[in-house]
Short mmCIF file of C-alpha atoms (C1' of nucleotides) in Angstrom, two decimals:
data_model
loop_
_atom_site.label_atom_id
_atom_site.label_comp_id
_atom_site.label_asym_id
_atom_site.label_seq_id
_atom_site.Cartn_x
_atom_site.Cartn_y
_atom_site.Cartn_z
CA MET H 975 -12.83 -65.64 -44.17
CA PRO H 976 -13.33 -69.24 -44.93
CA GLU H 977 -14.07 -70.09 -48.14
CA LEU H 978 -13.62 -73.73 -49.98
CA PRO H 979 -9.96 -74.17 -49.55
CA GLU H 980 -9.80 -73.01 -45.96
CA VAL H 981 -12.45 -75.06 -45.04
CA GLU H 982 -11.12 -77.83 -46.75
CA THR H 983 -7.42 -77.28 -44.63
CA VAL H 984 -10.05 -77.62 -41.24
CA ALA H 985 -11.41 -80.55 -42.52
CA ARG H 986 -8.32 -81.84 -43.05
CA GLY H 987 -7.05 -81.39 -40.30
CA LEU H 988 -9.77 -82.46 -38.23
CA ARG H 989 -9.60 -85.62 -39.95
CA GLN H 990 -6.18 -86.53 -38.65
CA SER H 991 -7.44 -86.91 -34.91
CA ILE H 992 -11.14 -86.33 -34.86
CA PRO H 993 -12.69 -89.72 -36.23
CA GLY H 994 -13.36 -92.50 -33.85
CA ARG H 995 -13.65 -90.01 -30.70
CA ARG H 996 -16.90 -90.08 -28.94
CA ILE H 997 -18.43 -87.22 -27.34
CA LEU H 998 -18.85 -87.19 -23.84
CA SER H 999 -20.60 -84.08 -22.99
CA VAL H 1000 -21.50 -80.82 -24.34
CA THR H 1001 -20.94 -76.92 -23.06
CA LEU H 1002 -22.56 -74.10 -24.78
CA GLY H 1003 -21.83 -70.47 -24.44
CA LYS H 1004 -23.75 -67.68 -26.80
CA THR H 1005 -26.36 -70.22 -28.91
CA ASP H 1006 -27.84 -67.56 -31.14
CA PHE H 1007 -25.99 -69.08 -34.30
CA ILE H 1008 -26.94 -72.41 -33.36
CA ASP H 1009 -30.40 -73.66 -35.03
CA ASP H 1010 -31.37 -75.44 -31.91
CA PRO H 1011 -29.10 -75.53 -29.20
CA ALA H 1012 -30.90 -78.05 -27.15
CA ALA H 1013 -30.95 -80.56 -29.63
CA LEU H 1014 -27.19 -80.34 -29.20
CA GLU H 1015 -27.11 -81.06 -25.68
CA GLN H 1016 -29.38 -83.70 -25.61
CA HIS H 1017 -28.29 -85.63 -28.79
CA LEU H 1018 -24.59 -85.22 -29.11
CA PRO H 1019 -23.63 -86.54 -25.75
CA GLY H 1020 -22.31 -90.27 -26.30
CA LYS H 1021 -22.41 -90.11 -30.06
CA LYS H 1022 -18.89 -91.22 -31.70
CA ILE H 1023 -17.50 -88.85 -34.63
CA ASP H 1024 -17.12 -90.90 -37.78
CA ALA H 1025 -16.13 -88.86 -40.35
CA VAL H 1026 -15.44 -85.40 -41.14
CA GLU H 1027 -16.54 -83.99 -44.52
CA ARG H 1028 -16.54 -80.94 -46.39
CA TYR H 1029 -19.59 -79.65 -48.39
CA GLY H 1030 -18.81 -76.21 -50.11
CA LYS H 1031 -18.33 -73.91 -46.94
CA PHE H 1032 -19.98 -76.53 -44.66
CA LEU H 1033 -17.98 -79.09 -42.39
CA LEU H 1034 -19.87 -82.18 -41.51
CA LEU H 1035 -19.35 -84.14 -38.30
CA ARG H 1036 -20.74 -87.56 -39.20
CA LEU H 1037 -22.16 -88.92 -35.99
CA SER H 1038 -23.08 -92.57 -35.11
CA ALA H 1039 -25.77 -92.65 -32.80
CA VAL H 1040 -24.69 -95.81 -30.08
CA PRO H 1041 -21.82 -98.18 -29.73
CA PRO H 1042 -23.02 -101.68 -30.31
CA GLY H 1043 -25.20 -103.05 -27.40
CA GLU H 1044 -26.43 -100.07 -26.47
CA ARG H 1045 -30.65 -99.15 -26.80
CA VAL H 1046 -31.28 -97.23 -29.65
CA SER H 1047 -33.05 -93.90 -28.99
CA ALA H 1048 -36.70 -93.57 -29.89
CA ASN H 1049 -36.55 -90.36 -31.89
CA GLY H 1050 -35.19 -91.81 -35.03
CA ASP H 1051 -31.60 -90.41 -35.07
CA ALA H 1052 -30.14 -93.67 -34.44
CA ALA H 1053 -29.89 -93.85 -38.56
CA GLY H 1054 -27.16 -91.55 -38.55
CA ALA H 1055 -26.93 -87.61 -37.83
CA SER H 1056 -24.18 -84.74 -38.61
CA LEU H 1057 -23.25 -81.85 -37.06
CA LEU H 1058 -23.62 -79.00 -39.41
CA VAL H 1059 -20.99 -76.21 -39.12
CA HIS H 1060 -20.21 -72.64 -41.13
CA LEU H 1061 -17.57 -70.83 -39.99
CA GLY H 1062 -19.46 -67.69 -40.95
CA MET H 1063 -16.39 -65.11 -41.15
CA THR H 1064 -14.66 -65.91 -37.85
CA GLY H 1065 -15.44 -69.50 -36.95
CA GLN H 1066 -12.59 -71.84 -35.87
CA LEU H 1067 -12.97 -75.50 -34.85
CA ALA H 1068 -10.42 -77.05 -33.42
CA PRO H 1069 -9.20 -79.39 -30.65
CA SER H 1070 -7.56 -78.26 -27.40
CA PRO H 1071 -6.80 -80.23 -24.18
CA ALA H 1072 -9.72 -80.10 -21.69
CA ALA H 1073 -7.56 -78.35 -18.93
CA GLN H 1074 -6.43 -75.60 -21.33
CA PRO H 1075 -8.55 -72.44 -20.74
CA CYS H 1076 -10.87 -71.75 -23.43
CA GLU H 1077 -10.17 -68.62 -26.10
CA LYS H 1078 -12.63 -66.09 -25.91
CA HIS H 1079 -16.01 -66.50 -27.53
CA THR H 1080 -15.75 -70.17 -27.17
CA HIS H 1081 -19.44 -70.89 -27.93
CA VAL H 1082 -19.22 -74.82 -28.19
CA CYS H 1083 -17.15 -77.32 -26.09
CA LEU H 1084 -17.14 -80.86 -27.30
CA LEU H 1085 -15.83 -82.97 -24.59
CA LEU H 1086 -14.01 -85.89 -25.76
CA ASP H 1087 -13.24 -89.35 -24.80
CA ASP H 1088 -9.57 -88.97 -25.31
CA GLY H 1089 -9.24 -85.66 -22.97
CA ARG H 1090 -9.78 -83.35 -25.42
CA GLU H 1091 -12.28 -80.71 -26.38
CA LEU H 1092 -13.51 -79.75 -29.85
CA ARG H 1093 -14.32 -75.97 -29.55
CA TYR H 1094 -15.97 -73.68 -31.65
CA THR H 1095 -14.97 -70.15 -31.69
CA ASP H 1096 -16.53 -67.31 -33.38
CA PRO H 1097 -15.93 -63.64 -32.21
CA ARG H 1098 -18.90 -62.30 -34.79
CA ARG H 1099 -20.83 -65.43 -34.81
CA PHE H 1100 -21.82 -65.13 -38.57
CA GLY H 1101 -21.50 -69.04 -38.25
CA ARG H 1102 -23.88 -71.45 -38.03
CA MET H 1103 -24.27 -74.50 -36.38
CA ALA H 1104 -27.02 -77.53 -36.70
CA TYR H 1105 -27.53 -81.00 -35.34
CA LEU H 1106 -29.34 -82.93 -38.52
CA VAL H 1107 -30.61 -86.25 -38.95
CA GLU H 1108 -30.07 -87.59 -42.62
CA ALA H 1109 -33.11 -86.54 -43.68
CA ALA H 1110 -32.91 -83.39 -42.55
CA LEU H 1111 -29.59 -82.66 -43.67
CA ALA H 1112 -30.40 -83.96 -46.94
CA ALA H 1113 -33.00 -81.65 -47.21
CA GLU H 1114 -30.43 -78.71 -46.09
CA LEU H 1115 -27.80 -79.62 -48.49
CA THR H 1116 -29.97 -79.94 -51.85
CA ALA H 1117 -30.30 -75.87 -52.15
CA PHE H 1118 -26.71 -76.15 -52.89
CA GLY H 1119 -24.97 -75.96 -56.48
CA ALA H 1120 -22.51 -77.78 -57.92
CA ASP H 1121 -19.09 -78.51 -56.36
CA PRO H 1122 -16.52 -76.25 -58.41
CA LEU H 1123 -13.92 -78.96 -58.00
CA GLU H 1124 -15.88 -81.75 -59.56
CA VAL H 1125 -18.14 -79.62 -61.74
CA SER H 1126 -18.00 -80.71 -65.42
CA ALA H 1127 -17.46 -77.88 -68.26
CA GLU H 1128 -20.72 -78.65 -69.53
CA GLU H 1129 -22.31 -77.96 -65.97
CA PHE H 1130 -20.22 -75.16 -65.41
CA ALA H 1131 -21.46 -73.30 -68.89
CA ALA H 1132 -25.04 -74.60 -68.12
CA ARG H 1133 -25.31 -72.75 -64.83
CA ILE H 1134 -23.45 -69.65 -65.81
CA CYS H 1135 -24.27 -68.75 -69.22
CA SER H 1136 -27.93 -69.28 -69.20
CA ARG H 1137 -28.29 -66.54 -66.38
CA HIS H 1138 -28.42 -62.96 -66.54
CA ALA H 1139 -26.74 -61.88 -63.32
CA ARG H 1140 -23.46 -60.70 -62.99
CA ILE H 1141 -20.64 -63.31 -62.83
CA LYS H 1142 -19.57 -62.08 -59.63
CA ALA H 1143 -22.78 -62.83 -58.25
CA LEU H 1144 -23.00 -65.98 -59.73
CA LEU H 1145 -19.78 -67.13 -58.69
CA LEU H 1146 -20.80 -66.08 -54.88
CA ASP H 1147 -24.32 -67.60 -55.05
CA GLN H 1148 -23.72 -71.06 -53.05
CA SER H 1149 -26.80 -72.54 -55.08
CA VAL H 1150 -24.80 -71.92 -58.45
CA LEU H 1151 -21.44 -73.20 -57.34
CA ARG H 1152 -21.02 -74.05 -53.43
CA GLY H 1153 -18.03 -72.89 -51.27
CA VAL H 1154 -16.70 -70.10 -53.83
CA GLY H 1155 -16.40 -66.78 -51.49
CA ASN H 1156 -15.29 -63.17 -52.38
CA ILE H 1157 -11.54 -64.09 -52.52
CA TYR H 1158 -11.29 -66.83 -54.85
CA ALA H 1159 -13.90 -65.16 -57.24
CA ASP H 1160 -11.78 -62.50 -57.48
CA GLU H 1161 -8.85 -64.16 -57.98
CA SER H 1162 -10.44 -66.37 -60.68
CA LEU H 1163 -11.90 -63.27 -62.39
CA TRP H 1164 -8.51 -61.98 -62.62
CA ARG H 1165 -7.03 -64.69 -64.21
CA ALA H 1166 -9.39 -65.40 -66.40
CA LYS H 1167 -9.64 -62.00 -67.58
CA ILE H 1168 -12.80 -61.19 -67.05
CA HIS H 1169 -14.51 -58.06 -65.71
CA PRO H 1170 -16.80 -59.14 -62.54
CA ALA H 1171 -19.72 -57.18 -63.68
CA ARG H 1172 -20.16 -59.09 -66.90
CA LEU H 1173 -23.59 -60.96 -67.30
CA GLY H 1174 -23.42 -65.14 -67.25
CA ALA H 1175 -25.02 -64.79 -70.38
CA GLN H 1176 -22.37 -62.36 -71.74
CA LEU H 1177 -19.54 -64.89 -71.41
CA SER H 1178 -18.60 -66.77 -74.47
CA GLY H 1179 -17.84 -70.42 -74.55
CA PRO H 1180 -14.47 -70.39 -74.23
CA GLN H 1181 -14.22 -67.82 -71.35
CA ALA H 1182 -16.74 -69.80 -69.54
CA ALA H 1183 -14.20 -72.93 -70.08
CA THR H 1184 -11.33 -70.43 -68.97
CA LEU H 1185 -13.15 -69.33 -65.98
CA ARG H 1186 -13.99 -73.00 -64.81
CA LYS H 1187 -10.34 -74.06 -65.36
CA VAL H 1188 -8.68 -71.51 -63.39
CA LEU H 1189 -10.90 -71.58 -60.39
CA GLN H 1190 -10.08 -75.31 -60.00
CA ASP H 1191 -6.65 -74.52 -60.61
CA ILE H 1192 -6.52 -71.64 -58.20
CA LEU H 1193 -8.88 -73.86 -55.39
CA GLN H 1194 -6.34 -76.69 -55.78
CA LYS H 1195 -3.11 -74.63 -55.56
CA ALA H 1196 -5.16 -72.50 -52.48
CA ILE H 1197 -5.88 -76.07 -50.75
CA VAL H 1198 -2.17 -77.23 -51.05
CA MET H 1199 -1.00 -74.09 -49.40
CA ARG H 1200 -3.74 -74.58 -47.03
CA GLY H 1201 -5.85 -71.36 -47.52
CA SER H 1202 -5.73 -67.77 -47.02
CA SER H 1203 -5.18 -66.13 -43.88
CA ILE H 1204 -6.28 -62.24 -44.27
CA SER H 1205 -7.19 -61.79 -40.99
CA ASP H 1206 -7.70 -64.55 -38.53
CA PHE H 1207 -8.24 -67.70 -40.43
CA LEU H 1208 -6.50 -70.51 -38.50
CA ASP H 1209 -6.73 -74.33 -39.27
CA ALA H 1210 -7.39 -77.25 -37.02
CA ASN H 1211 -3.88 -77.12 -35.71
CA GLY H 1212 -4.26 -73.27 -35.19
CA GLU H 1213 -1.93 -72.42 -38.06
CA PRO H 1214 -2.22 -69.76 -40.78
CA GLY H 1215 -2.57 -70.57 -44.47
CA GLU H 1216 -0.21 -69.35 -47.14
CA TYR H 1217 -2.50 -68.49 -49.97
CA GLN H 1218 -2.93 -65.43 -49.72
CA ARG H 1219 0.87 -64.55 -50.54
CA HIS H 1220 -0.03 -65.29 -53.95
CA HIS H 1221 -3.46 -63.30 -54.37
CA ARG H 1222 -3.08 -61.38 -57.86
CA ALA H 1223 -5.95 -59.16 -57.24
CA TYR H 1224 -7.81 -59.57 -53.97
CA GLY H 1225 -6.99 -56.80 -51.63
CA ARG H 1226 -4.54 -55.10 -54.18
CA GLU H 1227 -6.57 -52.07 -54.81
CA GLY H 1228 -3.71 -49.33 -56.30
CA LYS H 1229 -1.46 -52.15 -56.55
CA GLY H 1230 0.11 -52.71 -60.13
CA CYS H 1231 -1.50 -55.51 -61.90
CA TYR H 1232 0.94 -58.49 -62.24
CA ARG H 1233 0.59 -58.83 -65.75
CA CYS H 1234 0.12 -54.99 -67.39
CA LYS H 1235 1.24 -53.21 -64.37
CA THR H 1236 -2.03 -50.83 -64.22
CA ALA H 1237 -3.20 -50.19 -61.09
CA ILE H 1238 -5.87 -52.76 -59.51
CA LEU H 1239 -9.34 -51.25 -58.69
CA ARG H 1240 -11.92 -51.78 -56.01
CA ALA H 1241 -15.40 -51.65 -56.92
CA ILE H 1242 -18.65 -52.80 -55.05
CA VAL H 1243 -20.52 -55.49 -57.70
CA ALA H 1244 -23.04 -57.59 -56.25
CA GLY H 1245 -22.94 -56.06 -53.27
CA ARG H 1246 -19.28 -56.97 -52.43
CA SER H 1247 -16.02 -55.91 -52.60
CA SER H 1248 -14.18 -56.36 -55.83
CA TYR H 1249 -10.87 -56.21 -57.34
CA PHE H 1250 -9.82 -56.21 -60.68
CA CYS H 1251 -7.73 -54.97 -63.12
CA PRO H 1252 -9.47 -52.25 -65.44
CA LYS H 1253 -7.22 -52.81 -68.33
CA CYS H 1254 -6.96 -56.89 -68.24
CA GLN H 1255 -10.66 -57.49 -67.12
CA PRO H 1256 -12.31 -54.64 -69.54
CA ALA H 1257 -15.86 -53.66 -68.38
CA PRO H 1258 -18.91 -54.58 -70.16
CA ARG H 1259 -21.32 -52.52 -72.52
CA GLY H 1260 -23.48 -51.17 -70.53
CA ASP H 1261 -22.01 -51.37 -67.16
CA LYS H 1262 -23.05 -48.43 -65.35
CA ARG H 1263 -19.13 -47.45 -64.92
CA GLY H 1264 -18.84 -47.62 -68.09
CA ALA H 1265 -22.02 -45.96 -69.38
CA ARG H 1266 -21.41 -42.85 -66.57
CA ARG H 1267 -17.98 -42.57 -68.32
CA LYS H 1268 -19.72 -42.39 -71.96
CA ARG H 1269 -22.46 -39.54 -70.62
CA LYS H 1270 -19.51 -37.64 -69.36
CA GLU H 1271 -17.81 -37.77 -72.62
CA LYS H 1272 -20.81 -36.78 -74.81
CA ARG H 1273 -21.60 -34.07 -72.84
CA ARG H 1274 -17.89 -32.56 -72.96
CA LYS H 1275 -18.58 -32.84 -76.99
"C1'" DC J 635 -35.12 -63.25 -62.20
"C1'" DT J 636 -32.14 -60.10 -60.32
"C1'" DC J 637 -31.40 -56.25 -57.78
"C1'" DG J 638 -29.72 -53.16 -53.88
"C1'" DA J 639 -31.03 -52.08 -48.92
"C1'" DT J 640 -31.01 -54.04 -44.13
"C1'" DC J 641 -29.68 -56.73 -40.38
"C1'" DC J 642 -26.72 -59.46 -37.97
"C1'" DC J 643 -21.72 -59.22 -34.92
"C1'" DT J 644 -17.30 -57.72 -33.10
"C1'" DG J 645 -12.33 -56.37 -33.77
"C1'" DG J 646 -9.48 -53.62 -36.12
"C1'" DA J 647 -8.23 -49.09 -38.12
"C1'" DC J 648 -8.31 -44.19 -38.70
"C1'" DG J 649 -9.86 -39.31 -37.18
"C1'" DC J 650 -9.52 -36.30 -33.30
"C1'" DT L 615 -4.86 -42.60 -24.28
"C1'" DG L 616 -9.30 -42.67 -25.52
"C1'" DC L 617 -13.18 -42.08 -27.12
"C1'" DG L 618 -16.35 -42.35 -31.61
"C1'" DT L 619 -17.02 -43.96 -36.47
"C1'" DC L 620 -16.52 -46.43 -40.38
"C1'" DC L 621 -15.86 -51.08 -42.54
"C1'" DA L 622 -15.35 -55.84 -43.25
"C1'" DG L 623 -18.20 -59.76 -44.76
"C1'" DG L 624 -21.53 -64.71 -45.81
"C1'" DG L 625 -25.95 -65.18 -45.69
"C1'" DA L 626 -31.10 -64.23 -44.94
"C1'" DT L 627 -34.69 -61.54 -45.90
"C1'" DC L 628 -37.55 -57.87 -48.01
"C1'" DG L 629 -39.15 -54.74 -51.22
"C1'" DA L 630 -38.67 -52.80 -56.00
#
DNA sequence: CTCGATCCCTGGACGC
DNA sequence: TGCGTCCAGGGATCGA
C-alpha cells in the first residue's frame, strides 16, 4: 500500500531512467480510474518526460510539449503538462522491455523512444491517472496539506492542535498532511505514545512536537529502506521494500509491544484499522471504549 | 466541522 | 478441490 515512502521510492527509481525519454504511443486497457482516457491518447504521444516528482502520494511525470522546431499545439498545453498518477492500493508504475509480455492487470502502456514501455498495473484500480495542463494541475494540488517531511513545528501544531477530529483521522487527512497513510500514522502514534482516538486539540504542545519529530524520522527511515512491502508493493525496479521489518504497531495485533510487552490492540478508529499499545498509548477521556468500560464498572458497583 | 456508512475493486484468507 | 464469504484499504460522497 503505497504511502509517502513507497511513492518516493518509486519516484526515485523512475528518475534513474525515465527523464529525457519521449513517449511514442499509448495503449490503454481498463480506463475507469483515468479522469479522461481520451486526453491521454490525444496528448501523450510526442511528449518528452522531463522529470518525475512526488507530491504527497501522487507521482507527477512532468512533460514538455514538443521538440524545438515543431509546431506548438493549439490547445494551450505547450506551456507544460503533467501526468498525475496515484497508485491507490495496488498500483505499480515501472518500465519493461516493450517486447516483454504485459503482467495481468496492466491498464496503461506508454511506449518510450528507447524500446521500453512504462507500464501501469493495478489489480484493484483504486488508483487514479490524469493528464493535466499546468493550471489544472495547480488547481488539483491546492487541495492538499503540508508535506510531512518539510512541515515546520509551528505549522504542524497549527494544523493539528486546532482540530476536534481524532489524531488518526487528521494524520490520514490529505488536506492536513499529504502523504501519510495507515501504516505510518500508526507507527508514528506508537512511537509518540499517543492513542489514535485522541483529538487533535487534546495534544499538548510537547506531544505535537514529538509526533512531528517521530513522523519525520519514521518517514525518512522508511524511504532509506525503500518503503514497506506488506502484500504487493514493488518499486520501479520490481523490488520489495524493507521497512515492514521495522513496524512496531501496524499489523502486530496480539503481539507484544516492543516497549512494554503488552499485547498490541487493533480497533477501528476513523474508519480504519488502528494498531496501538493500550498501555503506552492510553485512551483519552471520553473515548467510547473507555466510557463503555466505565459504565460497566458502575453497573458492577 | 466531524462522524459513520457506503461504494469502488480484486486477491487472499478462511470455513465447510 | 472448490466453492462461498469476508476482509483489506485510499478516497469520494452523502446524510446525520
